[in-house]
């Protein structure tokens, strides 16, 4: 999922950007209205987070311009203004949702998921490994169609393992991709999370399973995919 943030307040912009990257969205940021509009018109985004008060052109003008040119990318307006009139205006000009500062990241993330659920319905957004399915729009995991509740970190970790299923992942690459730079090299956080994840996704005698690869890292093993691979080789 690719998201564009157009926001001139650096603190809020990086708060959103970092949070979304943690949730494994691809994120671009523009701090100027004019540059933001140009980028929005030249890049395929799944969603735009659009601040209202911006240098250059303001958010409402950007929104009008996009809609007038038939760009129907979902837009969430972000603003310090909180009157009913502003909300109605924003929605009338074609915004999909509206969030007022200050807001919590959890609320923003939930609103993004709600919009993406609606707009991405026709696109395939599911990862599979054996009986396990991970929906990258709703961030929900299922085993035999039963929902498994995951925390944000467990989701990121499982997604990374599933994208790379049957590959051995070093502890270093797991750290870099799931936690970013700030995790201590000697920390056992990865092992703790793997243990939690195992207890949630593994069922005795069924696939897939997370294997520990001694002194290297982990691998999510999906035998069904390996069998397919072997059949294709023959
Ligand atoms: Ca602003």
Short mmCIF file of C-alpha atoms and ligand atoms in Angstrom, two decimals:
data_model
loop_
_atom_site.label_atom_id
_atom_site.label_comp_id
_atom_site.label_asym_id
_atom_site.label_seq_id
_atom_site.Cartn_x
_atom_site.Cartn_y
_atom_site.Cartn_z
CA UNK A 1 0.00 0.00 0.00
CA UNK A 2 1.44 3.33 -1.02
CA UNK A 3 0.49 6.46 0.90
CA UNK A 4 1.28 10.12 0.21
CA UNK A 5 1.38 12.55 3.13
CA UNK A 6 1.08 16.26 2.30
CA UNK A 7 1.72 18.06 5.58
CA UNK A 8 3.94 21.05 6.39
CA UNK A 9 4.22 20.54 10.16
CA UNK A 10 7.34 18.40 10.35
CA UNK A 11 6.51 16.97 13.77
CA UNK A 12 3.09 15.70 12.75
CA UNK A 13 4.35 14.63 9.33
CA UNK A 14 7.10 12.44 10.77
CA UNK A 15 4.78 11.09 13.47
CA UNK A 16 2.46 9.86 10.71
CA UNK A 17 5.24 8.75 8.39
CA UNK A 18 7.08 6.70 11.01
CA UNK A 19 3.90 5.11 12.29
CA UNK A 20 2.77 4.09 8.83
CA UNK A 21 6.18 2.73 7.90
CA UNK A 22 6.07 0.60 11.04
CA UNK A 23 2.79 -0.79 9.73
CA UNK A 24 4.57 -1.54 6.48
CA UNK A 25 2.99 1.06 4.26
CA UNK A 26 5.19 2.69 1.62
CA UNK A 27 5.16 6.38 2.49
CA UNK A 28 6.09 9.54 0.56
CA UNK A 29 6.04 12.97 2.16
CA UNK A 30 5.66 16.45 0.70
CA UNK A 31 5.61 19.57 2.86
CA UNK A 32 4.49 22.01 0.16
CA UNK A 33 1.05 22.09 -1.44
CA UNK A 34 2.20 22.64 -5.00
CA UNK A 35 4.79 19.82 -4.90
CA UNK A 36 2.26 17.57 -3.18
CA UNK A 37 -0.32 18.11 -5.90
CA UNK A 38 2.22 17.41 -8.61
CA UNK A 39 3.35 14.19 -6.94
CA UNK A 40 -0.27 13.11 -6.39
CA UNK A 41 -1.00 13.58 -10.09
CA UNK A 42 2.07 11.71 -11.26
CA UNK A 43 2.18 8.75 -8.90
CA UNK A 44 -0.22 5.89 -8.25
CA UNK A 45 -1.18 6.16 -4.56
CA UNK A 46 -3.62 4.01 -2.62
CA UNK A 47 -4.39 6.87 -0.25
CA UNK A 48 -3.47 10.52 0.41
CA UNK A 49 -3.31 12.16 3.85
CA UNK A 50 -3.88 15.80 3.11
CA UNK A 51 -3.36 18.67 5.52
CA UNK A 52 -5.70 21.64 4.96
CA UNK A 53 -3.44 24.59 5.82
CA UNK A 54 -0.40 24.32 3.55
CA UNK A 55 2.11 26.69 1.97
CA UNK A 56 1.71 26.94 -1.81
CA UNK A 57 -1.81 25.66 -2.40
CA UNK A 58 -4.04 24.64 0.49
CA UNK A 59 -5.46 21.16 0.95
CA UNK A 60 -8.99 22.00 -0.17
CA UNK A 61 -7.63 23.43 -3.44
CA UNK A 62 -5.50 20.32 -3.96
CA UNK A 63 -8.55 18.14 -3.37
CA UNK A 64 -10.67 20.17 -5.81
CA UNK A 65 -7.92 20.01 -8.42
CA UNK A 66 -7.57 16.23 -8.07
CA UNK A 67 -11.31 15.58 -8.32
CA UNK A 68 -11.72 18.03 -11.22
CA UNK A 69 -9.12 16.00 -13.11
CA UNK A 70 -10.80 12.69 -12.28
CA UNK A 71 -8.23 11.46 -9.80
CA UNK A 72 -10.35 9.40 -7.43
CA UNK A 73 -7.58 8.32 -5.05
CA UNK A 74 -8.98 8.14 -1.48
CA UNK A 75 -8.18 11.28 0.54
CA UNK A 76 -8.28 11.84 4.30
CA UNK A 77 -8.19 15.55 5.16
CA UNK A 78 -6.18 16.49 8.21
CA UNK A 79 -6.73 19.80 9.87
CA UNK A 80 -6.59 21.80 13.06
CA UNK A 81 -9.97 23.23 12.15
CA UNK A 82 -12.75 21.38 13.87
CA UNK A 83 -16.05 23.04 13.05
CA UNK A 84 -18.91 21.12 11.49
CA UNK A 85 -18.77 23.51 8.54
CA UNK A 86 -15.15 22.59 7.76
CA UNK A 87 -15.89 18.90 7.93
CA UNK A 88 -18.89 19.27 5.63
CA UNK A 89 -16.87 21.43 3.21
CA UNK A 90 -14.06 18.90 3.05
CA UNK A 91 -16.43 16.01 2.45
CA UNK A 92 -18.42 17.98 -0.14
CA UNK A 93 -15.25 18.61 -2.11
CA UNK A 94 -14.67 14.89 -2.34
CA UNK A 95 -12.67 13.89 0.74
CA UNK A 96 -13.32 10.33 1.91
CA UNK A 97 -12.80 11.16 5.56
CA UNK A 98 -11.69 13.96 7.84
CA UNK A 99 -9.57 13.85 10.98
CA UNK A 100 -8.86 16.75 13.34
CA UNK A 101 -5.59 17.53 15.08
CA UNK A 102 -4.64 16.38 17.58
CA UNK A 103 -5.38 12.75 16.82
CA UNK A 104 -3.98 9.44 17.98
CA UNK A 105 -2.06 7.28 15.56
CA UNK A 106 -4.37 4.36 16.30
CA UNK A 107 -7.38 6.35 15.19
CA UNK A 108 -5.65 7.45 12.00
CA UNK A 109 -4.57 3.88 11.25
CA UNK A 110 -8.10 2.57 11.82
CA UNK A 111 -9.59 5.19 9.47
CA UNK A 112 -7.01 4.34 6.81
CA UNK A 113 -7.83 0.64 7.10
CA UNK A 114 -11.57 1.35 6.86
CA UNK A 115 -11.09 3.30 3.64
CA UNK A 116 -8.69 0.79 2.13
CA UNK A 117 -11.12 -2.02 2.94
CA UNK A 118 -13.72 -0.25 0.84
CA UNK A 119 -11.46 0.77 -2.03
CA UNK A 120 -9.23 -2.29 -2.28
CA UNK A 121 -11.99 -4.89 -2.29
CA UNK A 122 -11.36 -5.89 -5.87
CA UNK A 123 -7.59 -6.17 -5.41
CA UNK A 124 -5.89 -9.24 -4.01
CA UNK A 125 -4.39 -8.30 -0.69
CA UNK A 126 -3.96 -11.66 0.95
CA UNK A 127 -0.84 -13.64 1.71
CA UNK A 128 -1.13 -17.39 2.14
CA UNK A 129 0.98 -20.03 3.83
CA UNK A 130 -0.65 -23.41 4.33
CA UNK A 131 -3.87 -22.85 6.25
CA UNK A 132 -2.78 -19.39 7.29
CA UNK A 133 -4.02 -16.23 5.55
CA UNK A 134 -2.91 -12.68 6.21
CA UNK A 135 -4.96 -9.77 4.92
CA UNK A 136 -2.61 -6.83 4.32
CA UNK A 137 -5.46 -4.32 4.14
CA UNK A 138 -7.35 -5.20 7.30
CA UNK A 139 -4.18 -6.49 9.05
CA UNK A 140 -6.08 -9.56 10.22
CA UNK A 141 -4.78 -13.12 10.19
CA UNK A 142 -6.91 -16.22 9.74
CA UNK A 143 -6.33 -19.89 10.26
CA UNK A 144 -9.05 -22.18 8.84
CA UNK A 145 -11.16 -19.01 8.44
CA UNK A 146 -10.90 -18.32 12.18
CA UNK A 147 -9.62 -14.86 13.03
CA UNK A 148 -6.35 -14.61 14.95
CA UNK A 149 -5.81 -11.42 16.91
CA UNK A 150 -2.39 -9.88 16.37
CA UNK A 151 -0.66 -6.86 17.84
CA UNK A 152 0.89 -4.36 15.41
CA UNK A 153 4.37 -5.83 15.86
CA UNK A 154 3.18 -9.41 15.59
CA UNK A 155 1.44 -8.46 12.36
CA UNK A 156 4.60 -6.86 10.92
CA UNK A 157 6.68 -9.85 11.91
CA UNK A 158 4.23 -12.38 10.47
CA UNK A 159 3.91 -10.39 7.26
CA UNK A 160 7.67 -10.31 6.81
CA UNK A 161 7.88 -14.07 7.42
CA UNK A 162 5.00 -14.80 5.02
CA UNK A 163 6.33 -12.62 2.21
CA UNK A 164 9.58 -14.56 2.54
CA UNK A 165 8.11 -17.95 3.33
CA UNK A 166 10.49 -20.92 3.08
CA UNK A 167 13.47 -18.56 3.08
CA UNK A 168 15.85 -18.45 6.01
CA UNK A 169 15.76 -14.95 7.46
CA UNK A 170 18.69 -13.75 9.49
CA UNK A 171 18.06 -12.09 12.82
CA UNK A 172 19.63 -8.99 11.33
CA UNK A 173 17.21 -8.78 8.42
CA UNK A 174 14.25 -9.38 10.74
CA UNK A 175 15.49 -6.57 13.00
CA UNK A 176 15.98 -4.18 10.08
CA UNK A 177 12.66 -4.92 8.43
CA UNK A 178 10.36 -5.27 11.40
CA UNK A 179 11.90 -3.08 14.09
CA UNK A 180 14.00 -0.60 12.15
CA UNK A 181 17.40 0.53 13.32
CA UNK A 182 16.75 1.09 16.99
CA UNK A 183 16.69 -2.48 18.31
CA UNK A 184 19.71 -3.55 20.34
CA UNK A 185 21.70 -6.24 18.51
CA UNK A 186 21.85 -8.48 21.57
CA UNK A 187 18.22 -8.03 22.51
CA UNK A 188 16.04 -11.14 22.69
CA UNK A 189 12.93 -9.23 21.57
CA UNK A 190 12.77 -11.18 18.30
CA UNK A 191 12.71 -14.50 20.15
CA UNK A 192 10.03 -13.28 22.50
CA UNK A 193 7.83 -12.19 19.60
CA UNK A 194 8.44 -15.37 17.63
CA UNK A 195 7.35 -17.35 20.67
CA UNK A 196 4.16 -15.30 21.00
CA UNK A 197 3.46 -15.59 17.30
CA UNK A 198 3.98 -19.35 17.35
CA UNK A 199 1.51 -19.79 20.15
CA UNK A 200 -1.06 -17.89 18.08
CA UNK A 201 -0.57 -19.32 14.59
CA UNK A 202 0.70 -22.86 15.07
CA UNK A 203 -1.55 -25.80 15.61
CA UNK A 204 -0.09 -29.17 16.43
CA UNK A 205 0.49 -31.28 13.34
CA UNK A 206 -0.47 -28.56 10.87
CA UNK A 207 1.39 -26.24 8.57
CA UNK A 208 3.00 -23.76 8.49
CA UNK A 209 5.48 -23.66 11.29
CA UNK A 210 8.12 -21.18 12.26
CA UNK A 211 11.46 -22.92 12.45
CA UNK A 212 14.46 -21.72 14.39
CA UNK A 213 17.62 -21.92 12.34
CA UNK A 214 20.35 -22.20 14.89
CA UNK A 215 22.64 -19.17 15.18
CA UNK A 216 21.12 -17.70 11.99
CA UNK A 217 17.47 -16.79 12.45
CA UNK A 218 14.05 -18.08 11.50
CA UNK A 219 12.06 -19.49 8.63
CA UNK A 220 8.35 -19.79 8.09
CA UNK A 221 7.98 -23.17 6.51
CA UNK A 222 5.10 -23.86 4.17
CA UNK A 223 5.37 -27.41 2.85
CA UNK A 224 2.50 -26.98 0.41
CA UNK A 225 4.47 -24.28 -1.41
CA UNK A 226 7.58 -26.49 -1.38
CA UNK A 227 5.60 -29.36 -2.93
CA UNK A 228 4.28 -27.06 -5.66
CA UNK A 229 7.81 -25.91 -6.31
CA UNK A 230 9.07 -29.49 -6.60
CA UNK A 231 6.22 -30.41 -8.97
CA UNK A 232 7.07 -27.47 -11.18
CA UNK A 233 10.71 -28.53 -11.24
CA UNK A 234 9.83 -32.04 -12.47
CA1 LIG B 1 -0.48 22.84 8.11
#
